[in-house]
PDB file of C-alpha atoms in Angstrom:
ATOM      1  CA  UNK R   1      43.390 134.774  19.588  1.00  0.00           C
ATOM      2  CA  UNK R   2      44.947 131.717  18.495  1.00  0.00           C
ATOM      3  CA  UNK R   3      48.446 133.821  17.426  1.00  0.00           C
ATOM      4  CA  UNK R   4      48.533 135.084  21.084  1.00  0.00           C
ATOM      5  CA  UNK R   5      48.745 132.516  22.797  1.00  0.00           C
ATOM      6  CA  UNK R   6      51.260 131.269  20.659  1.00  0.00           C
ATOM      7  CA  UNK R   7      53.227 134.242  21.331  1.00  0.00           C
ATOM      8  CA  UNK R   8      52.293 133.942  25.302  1.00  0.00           C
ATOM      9  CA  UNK R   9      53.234 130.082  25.221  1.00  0.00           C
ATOM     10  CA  UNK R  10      56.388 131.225  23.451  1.00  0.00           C
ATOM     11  CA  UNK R  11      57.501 134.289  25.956  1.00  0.00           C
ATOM     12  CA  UNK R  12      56.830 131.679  28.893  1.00  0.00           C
ATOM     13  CA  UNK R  13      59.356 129.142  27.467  1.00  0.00           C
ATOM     14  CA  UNK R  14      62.024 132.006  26.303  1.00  0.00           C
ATOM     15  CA  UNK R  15      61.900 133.136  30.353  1.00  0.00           C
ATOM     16  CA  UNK R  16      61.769 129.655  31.358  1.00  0.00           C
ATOM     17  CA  UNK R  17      64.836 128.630  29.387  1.00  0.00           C
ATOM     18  CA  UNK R  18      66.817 132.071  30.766  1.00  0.00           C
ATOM     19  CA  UNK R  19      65.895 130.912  34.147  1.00  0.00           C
ATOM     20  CA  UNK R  20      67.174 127.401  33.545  1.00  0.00           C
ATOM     21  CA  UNK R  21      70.282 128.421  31.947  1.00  0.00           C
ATOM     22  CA  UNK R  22      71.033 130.840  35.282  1.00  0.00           C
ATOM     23  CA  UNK R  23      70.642 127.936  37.277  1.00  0.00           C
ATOM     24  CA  UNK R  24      73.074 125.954  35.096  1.00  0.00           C
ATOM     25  CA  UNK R  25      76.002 128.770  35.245  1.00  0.00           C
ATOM     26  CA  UNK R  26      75.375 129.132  39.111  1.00  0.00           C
ATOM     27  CA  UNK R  27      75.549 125.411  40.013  1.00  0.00           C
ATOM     28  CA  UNK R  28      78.677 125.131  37.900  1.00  0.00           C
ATOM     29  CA  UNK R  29      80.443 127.536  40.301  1.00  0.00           C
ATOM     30  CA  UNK R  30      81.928 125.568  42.965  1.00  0.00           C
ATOM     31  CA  UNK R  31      81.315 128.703  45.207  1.00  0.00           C
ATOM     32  CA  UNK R  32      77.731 127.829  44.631  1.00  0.00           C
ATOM     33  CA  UNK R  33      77.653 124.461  45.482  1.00  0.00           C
ATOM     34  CA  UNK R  34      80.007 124.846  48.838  1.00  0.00           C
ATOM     35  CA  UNK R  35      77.582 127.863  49.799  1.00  0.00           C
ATOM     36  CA  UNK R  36      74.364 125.947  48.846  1.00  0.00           C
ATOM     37  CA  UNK R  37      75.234 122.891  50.765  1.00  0.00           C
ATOM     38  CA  UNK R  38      76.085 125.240  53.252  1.00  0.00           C
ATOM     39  CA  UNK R  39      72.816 126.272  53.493  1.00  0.00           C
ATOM     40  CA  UNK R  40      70.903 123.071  53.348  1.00  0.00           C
ATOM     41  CA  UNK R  41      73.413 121.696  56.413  1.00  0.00           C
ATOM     42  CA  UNK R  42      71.774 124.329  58.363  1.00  0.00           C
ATOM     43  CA  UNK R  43      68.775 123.862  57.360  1.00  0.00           C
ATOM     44  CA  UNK R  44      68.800 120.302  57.977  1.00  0.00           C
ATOM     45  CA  UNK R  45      70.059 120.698  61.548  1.00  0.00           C
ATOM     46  CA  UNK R  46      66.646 123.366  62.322  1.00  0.00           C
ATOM     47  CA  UNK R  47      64.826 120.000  60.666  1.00  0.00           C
ATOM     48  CA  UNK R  48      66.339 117.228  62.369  1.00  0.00           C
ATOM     49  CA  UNK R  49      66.497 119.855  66.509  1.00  0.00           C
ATOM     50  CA  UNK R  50      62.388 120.582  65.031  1.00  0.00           C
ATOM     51  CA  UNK R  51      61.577 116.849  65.103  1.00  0.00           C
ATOM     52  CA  UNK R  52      63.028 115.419  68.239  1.00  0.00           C
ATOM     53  CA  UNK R  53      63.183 118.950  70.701  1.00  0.00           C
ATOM     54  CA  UNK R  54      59.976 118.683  72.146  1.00  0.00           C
ATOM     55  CA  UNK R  55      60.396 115.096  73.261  1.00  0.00           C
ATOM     56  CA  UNK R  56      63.836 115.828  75.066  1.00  0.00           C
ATOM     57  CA  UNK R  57      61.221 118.622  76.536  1.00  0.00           C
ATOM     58  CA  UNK R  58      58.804 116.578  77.435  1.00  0.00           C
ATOM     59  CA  UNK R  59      58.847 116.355  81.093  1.00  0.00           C
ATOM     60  CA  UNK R  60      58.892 120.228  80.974  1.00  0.00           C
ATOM     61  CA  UNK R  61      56.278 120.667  79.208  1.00  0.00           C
ATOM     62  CA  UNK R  62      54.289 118.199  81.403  1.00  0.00           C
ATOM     63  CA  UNK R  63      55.295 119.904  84.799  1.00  0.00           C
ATOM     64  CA  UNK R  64      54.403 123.103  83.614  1.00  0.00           C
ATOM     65  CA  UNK R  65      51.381 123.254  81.664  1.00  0.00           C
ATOM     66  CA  UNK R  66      49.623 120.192  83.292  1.00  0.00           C
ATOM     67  CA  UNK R  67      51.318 119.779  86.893  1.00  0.00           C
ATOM     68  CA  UNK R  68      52.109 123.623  87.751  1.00  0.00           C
ATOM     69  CA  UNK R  69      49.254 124.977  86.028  1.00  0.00           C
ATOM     70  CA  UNK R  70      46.163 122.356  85.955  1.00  0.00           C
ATOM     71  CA  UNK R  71      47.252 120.518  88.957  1.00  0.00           C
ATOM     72  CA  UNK R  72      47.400 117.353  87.423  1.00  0.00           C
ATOM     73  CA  UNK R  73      49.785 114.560  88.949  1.00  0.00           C
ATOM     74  CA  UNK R  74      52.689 113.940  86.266  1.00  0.00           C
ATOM     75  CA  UNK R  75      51.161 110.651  84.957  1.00  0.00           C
ATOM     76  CA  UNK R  76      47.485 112.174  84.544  1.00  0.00           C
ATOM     77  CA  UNK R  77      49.476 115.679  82.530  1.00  0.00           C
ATOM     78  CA  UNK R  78      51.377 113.277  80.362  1.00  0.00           C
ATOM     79  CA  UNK R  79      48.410 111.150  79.412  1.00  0.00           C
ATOM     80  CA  UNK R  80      46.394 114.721  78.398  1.00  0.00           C
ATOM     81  CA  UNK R  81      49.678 115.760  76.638  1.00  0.00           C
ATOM     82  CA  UNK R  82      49.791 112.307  74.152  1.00  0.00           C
ATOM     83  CA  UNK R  83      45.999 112.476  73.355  1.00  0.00           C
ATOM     84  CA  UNK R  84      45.867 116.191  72.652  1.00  0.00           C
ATOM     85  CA  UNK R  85      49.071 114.773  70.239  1.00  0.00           C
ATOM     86  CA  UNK R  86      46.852 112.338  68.066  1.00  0.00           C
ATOM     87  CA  UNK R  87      44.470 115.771  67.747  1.00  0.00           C
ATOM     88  CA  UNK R  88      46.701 116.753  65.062  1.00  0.00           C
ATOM     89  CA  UNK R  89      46.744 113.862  62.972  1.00  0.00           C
ATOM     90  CA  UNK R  90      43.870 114.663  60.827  1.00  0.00           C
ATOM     91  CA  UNK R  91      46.466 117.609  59.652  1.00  0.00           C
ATOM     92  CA  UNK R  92      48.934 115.536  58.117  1.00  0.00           C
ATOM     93  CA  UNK R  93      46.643 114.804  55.581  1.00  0.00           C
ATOM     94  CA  UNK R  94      46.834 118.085  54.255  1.00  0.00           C
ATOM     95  CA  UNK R  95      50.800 116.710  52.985  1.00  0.00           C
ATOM     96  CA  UNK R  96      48.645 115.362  50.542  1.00  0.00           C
ATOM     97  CA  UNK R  97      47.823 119.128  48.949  1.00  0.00           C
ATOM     98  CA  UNK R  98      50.899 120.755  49.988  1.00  0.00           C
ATOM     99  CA  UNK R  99      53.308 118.568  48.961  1.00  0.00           C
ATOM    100  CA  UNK R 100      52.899 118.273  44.969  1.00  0.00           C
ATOM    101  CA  UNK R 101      52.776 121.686  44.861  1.00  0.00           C
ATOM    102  CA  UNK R 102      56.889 122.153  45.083  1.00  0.00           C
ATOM    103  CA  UNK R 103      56.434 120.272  41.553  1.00  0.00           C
ATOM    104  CA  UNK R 104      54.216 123.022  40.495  1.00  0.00           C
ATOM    105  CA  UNK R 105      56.384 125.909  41.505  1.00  0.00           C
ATOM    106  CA  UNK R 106      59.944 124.499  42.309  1.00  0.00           C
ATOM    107  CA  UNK R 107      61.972 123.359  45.042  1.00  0.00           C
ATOM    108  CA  UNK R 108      63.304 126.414  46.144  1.00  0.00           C
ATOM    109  CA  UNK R 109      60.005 128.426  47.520  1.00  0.00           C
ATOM    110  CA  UNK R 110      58.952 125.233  49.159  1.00  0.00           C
ATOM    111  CA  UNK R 111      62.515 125.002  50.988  1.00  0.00           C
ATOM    112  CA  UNK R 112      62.029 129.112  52.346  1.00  0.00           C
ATOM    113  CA  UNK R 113      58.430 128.248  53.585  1.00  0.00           C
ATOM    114  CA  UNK R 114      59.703 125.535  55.179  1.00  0.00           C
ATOM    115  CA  UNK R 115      62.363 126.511  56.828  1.00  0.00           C
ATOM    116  CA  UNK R 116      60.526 129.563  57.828  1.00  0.00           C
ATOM    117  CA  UNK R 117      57.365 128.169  59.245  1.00  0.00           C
ATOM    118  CA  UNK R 118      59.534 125.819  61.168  1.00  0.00           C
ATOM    119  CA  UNK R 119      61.463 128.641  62.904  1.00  0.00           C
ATOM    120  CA  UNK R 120      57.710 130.071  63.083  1.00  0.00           C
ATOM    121  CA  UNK R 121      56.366 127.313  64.579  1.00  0.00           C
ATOM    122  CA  UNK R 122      59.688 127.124  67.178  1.00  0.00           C
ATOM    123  CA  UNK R 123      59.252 130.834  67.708  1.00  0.00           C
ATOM    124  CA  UNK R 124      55.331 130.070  69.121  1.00  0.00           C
ATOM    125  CA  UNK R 125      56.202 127.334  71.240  1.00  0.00           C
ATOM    126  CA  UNK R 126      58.855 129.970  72.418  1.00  0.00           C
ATOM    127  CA  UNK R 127      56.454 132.127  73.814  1.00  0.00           C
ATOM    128  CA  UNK R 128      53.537 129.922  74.691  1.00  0.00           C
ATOM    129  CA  UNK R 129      51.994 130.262  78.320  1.00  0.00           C
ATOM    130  CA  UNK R 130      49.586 127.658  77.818  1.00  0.00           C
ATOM    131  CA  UNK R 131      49.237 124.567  76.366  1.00  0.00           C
ATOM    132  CA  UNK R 132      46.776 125.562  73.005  1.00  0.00           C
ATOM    133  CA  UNK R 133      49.645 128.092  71.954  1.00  0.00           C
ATOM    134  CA  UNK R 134      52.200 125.420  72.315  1.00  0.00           C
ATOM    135  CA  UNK R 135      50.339 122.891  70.406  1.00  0.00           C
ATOM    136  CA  UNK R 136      49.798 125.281  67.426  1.00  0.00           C
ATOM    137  CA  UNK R 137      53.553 125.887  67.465  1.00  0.00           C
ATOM    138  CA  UNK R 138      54.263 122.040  67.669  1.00  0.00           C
ATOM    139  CA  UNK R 139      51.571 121.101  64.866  1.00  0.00           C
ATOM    140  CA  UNK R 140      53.162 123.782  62.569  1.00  0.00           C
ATOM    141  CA  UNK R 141      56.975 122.175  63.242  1.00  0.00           C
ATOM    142  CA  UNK R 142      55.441 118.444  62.948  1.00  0.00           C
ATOM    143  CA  UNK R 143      53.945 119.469  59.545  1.00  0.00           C
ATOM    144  CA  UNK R 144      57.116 120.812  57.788  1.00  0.00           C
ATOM    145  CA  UNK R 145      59.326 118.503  59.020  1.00  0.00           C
ATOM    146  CA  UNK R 146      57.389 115.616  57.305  1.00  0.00           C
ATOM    147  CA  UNK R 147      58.294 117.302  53.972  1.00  0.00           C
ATOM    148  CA  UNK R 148      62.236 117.068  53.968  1.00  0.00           C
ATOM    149  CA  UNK R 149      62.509 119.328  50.882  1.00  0.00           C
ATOM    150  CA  UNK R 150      65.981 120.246  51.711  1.00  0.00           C
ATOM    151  CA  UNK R 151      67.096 116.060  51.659  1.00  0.00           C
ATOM    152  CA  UNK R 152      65.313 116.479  48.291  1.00  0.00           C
ATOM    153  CA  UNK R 153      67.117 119.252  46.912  1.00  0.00           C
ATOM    154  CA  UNK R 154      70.118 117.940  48.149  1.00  0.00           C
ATOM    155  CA  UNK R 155      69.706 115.181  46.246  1.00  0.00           C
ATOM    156  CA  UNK R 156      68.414 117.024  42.946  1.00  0.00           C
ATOM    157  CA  UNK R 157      71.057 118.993  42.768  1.00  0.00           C
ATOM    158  CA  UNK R 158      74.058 116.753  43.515  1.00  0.00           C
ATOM    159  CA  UNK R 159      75.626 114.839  40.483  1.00  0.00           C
ATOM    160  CA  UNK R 160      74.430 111.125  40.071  1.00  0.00           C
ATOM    161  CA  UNK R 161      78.078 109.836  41.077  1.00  0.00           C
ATOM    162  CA  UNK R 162      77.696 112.180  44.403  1.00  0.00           C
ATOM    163  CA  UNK R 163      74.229 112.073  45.100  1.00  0.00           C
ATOM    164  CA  UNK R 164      74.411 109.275  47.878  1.00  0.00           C
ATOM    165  CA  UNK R 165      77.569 110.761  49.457  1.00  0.00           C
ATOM    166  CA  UNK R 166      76.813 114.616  49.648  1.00  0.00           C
ATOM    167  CA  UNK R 167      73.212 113.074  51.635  1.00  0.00           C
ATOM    168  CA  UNK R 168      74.719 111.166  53.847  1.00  0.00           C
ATOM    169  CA  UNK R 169      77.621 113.925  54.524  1.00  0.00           C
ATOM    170  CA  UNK R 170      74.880 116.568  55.074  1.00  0.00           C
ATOM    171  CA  UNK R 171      72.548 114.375  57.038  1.00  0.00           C
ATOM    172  CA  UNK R 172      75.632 113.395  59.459  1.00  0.00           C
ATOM    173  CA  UNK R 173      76.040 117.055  59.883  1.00  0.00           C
ATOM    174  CA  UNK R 174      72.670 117.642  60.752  1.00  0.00           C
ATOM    175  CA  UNK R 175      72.308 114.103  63.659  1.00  0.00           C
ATOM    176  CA  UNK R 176      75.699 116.150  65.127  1.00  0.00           C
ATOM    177  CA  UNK R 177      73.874 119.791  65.350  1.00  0.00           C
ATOM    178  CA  UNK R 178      71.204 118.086  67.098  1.00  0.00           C
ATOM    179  CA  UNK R 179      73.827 118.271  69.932  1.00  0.00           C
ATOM    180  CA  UNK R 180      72.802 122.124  70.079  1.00  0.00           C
ATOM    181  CA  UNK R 181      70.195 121.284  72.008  1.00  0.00           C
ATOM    182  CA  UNK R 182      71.903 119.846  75.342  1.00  0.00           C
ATOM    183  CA  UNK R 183      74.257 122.314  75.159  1.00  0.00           C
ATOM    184  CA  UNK R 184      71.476 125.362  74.949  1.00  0.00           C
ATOM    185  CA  UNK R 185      70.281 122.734  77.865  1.00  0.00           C
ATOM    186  CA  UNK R 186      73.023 123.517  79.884  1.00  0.00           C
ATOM    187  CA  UNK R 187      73.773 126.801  78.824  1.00  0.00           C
ATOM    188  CA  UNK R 188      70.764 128.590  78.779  1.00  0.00           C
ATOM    189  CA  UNK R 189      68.668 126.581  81.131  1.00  0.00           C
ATOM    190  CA  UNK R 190      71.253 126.069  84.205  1.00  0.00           C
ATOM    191  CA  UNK R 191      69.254 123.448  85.665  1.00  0.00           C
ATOM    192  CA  UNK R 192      66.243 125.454  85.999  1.00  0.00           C
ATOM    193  CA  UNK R 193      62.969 123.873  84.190  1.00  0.00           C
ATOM    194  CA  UNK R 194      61.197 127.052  83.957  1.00  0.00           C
ATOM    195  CA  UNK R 195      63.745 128.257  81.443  1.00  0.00           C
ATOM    196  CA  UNK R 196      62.957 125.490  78.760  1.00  0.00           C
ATOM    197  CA  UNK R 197      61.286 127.619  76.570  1.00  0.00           C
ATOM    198  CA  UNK R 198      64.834 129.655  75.323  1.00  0.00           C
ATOM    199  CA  UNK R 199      66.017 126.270  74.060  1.00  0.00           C
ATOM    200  CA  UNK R 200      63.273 127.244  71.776  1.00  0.00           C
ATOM    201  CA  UNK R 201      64.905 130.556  71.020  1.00  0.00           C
ATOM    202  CA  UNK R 202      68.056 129.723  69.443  1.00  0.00           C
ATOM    203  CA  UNK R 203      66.993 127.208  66.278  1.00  0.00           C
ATOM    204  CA  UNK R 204      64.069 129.643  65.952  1.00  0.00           C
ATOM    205  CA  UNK R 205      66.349 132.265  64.924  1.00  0.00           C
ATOM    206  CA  UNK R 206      68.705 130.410  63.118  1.00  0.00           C
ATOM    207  CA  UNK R 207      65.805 128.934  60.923  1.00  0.00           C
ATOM    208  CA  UNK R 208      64.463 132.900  60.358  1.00  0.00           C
ATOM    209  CA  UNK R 209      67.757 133.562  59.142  1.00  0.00           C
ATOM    210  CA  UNK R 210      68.372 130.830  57.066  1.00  0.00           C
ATOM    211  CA  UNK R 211      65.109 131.856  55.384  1.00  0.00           C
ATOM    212  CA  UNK R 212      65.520 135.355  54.716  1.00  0.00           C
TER     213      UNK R 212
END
């Protein structure tokens, strides 16, 4: 018993140090790091529209599923809207859990989940008629964003000398993408409120694809 899982333990390590000597040749391909940075850019601009779209949206959000809808006045809606916010709080504890598991498993899977259940959680507030939908879209954003996995593979993966620069390149990238979202504003919404939802629409896809 003892010899097998010697030879178990053994087979583990000989794939482990195949994988890590993959990751080696790949990351000392310059095509690799341009593409991979590539990557996490995008990613980081789905991150940084995820954590700051629904408050550009707030009035929106207000009219339509307290106002239009409930038949609220605009300061009773918004009231509603910020308690049903501190709802979700009790969820963020689950960061506790989630988050040490990238250690466990790697960086990588952590990055596609969370890049995926972002565009997920964009996708549901896309097509939300009422307000529960929307907040189970919101709560599944506000949860992944509070990992930033792809600021910490950025920072894994760059050289010590570069570490500080290639973060602060990538994050400027991402503050500037956030400018997608007044021009989807203004593109897709052409002044009319209804149409706030396919601001939604856009990052949501671009996060699914960035995932697959």
């Amino acid at each position: 018993m003892d010899q097998t899982k010697i030879e178990k333990q053994q087979r583990r390590e000989a794939k482990e140090l195949a994988r890590r000597e993959r990751q080696v040749k790949f990351k000392e391909n310059k095509f690799y790091i341009i593409y991979l940075f590539m990557i996490l850019s995008l990613v980081f601009i789905t991150d940084e529209i995820a954590s700051t779209i629904s408050i550009q949206f707030q009035s929106n959000i207000v009219n339509e599923f307290f106002v239009d809808k409930k038949g609220m006045t605009y300061g009773e809606g918004l009231s509603l809207f910020s308690a049903l916010g501190i709802i979700t709080y009790p969820i963020s504890l689950l960061m506790v859990v989630y988050r040490p598991l990238a250690d466990k498993y790697g960086r990588k899977p952590f990055l596609i989940i969370n890049t995926f259940c972002m565009a997920l959680g964009l996708f549901i507030v896309y097509l939300s008629q009422d307000i529960v939908v929307y907040m189970i879209g919101g709560t599944l954003m506000g949860f992944m964003v509070s990992h930033d996995m792809q600021a910490v593979y950025i920072l894994e993966c760059s050289s010590e000398k570069n570490r500080a620069r290639n973060y602060s390149i990538i994050k400027a990238i991402a503050i500037l993408g956030t400018l997608l979202v007044p021009l989807l504003r203004a593109t897709l919404m052409q002044n009319v409120s209804e149409r706030w939802h396919l601001v939604y629409l856009v990052p949501a896809i671009i996060g699914f694809v960035l995932s697959f």
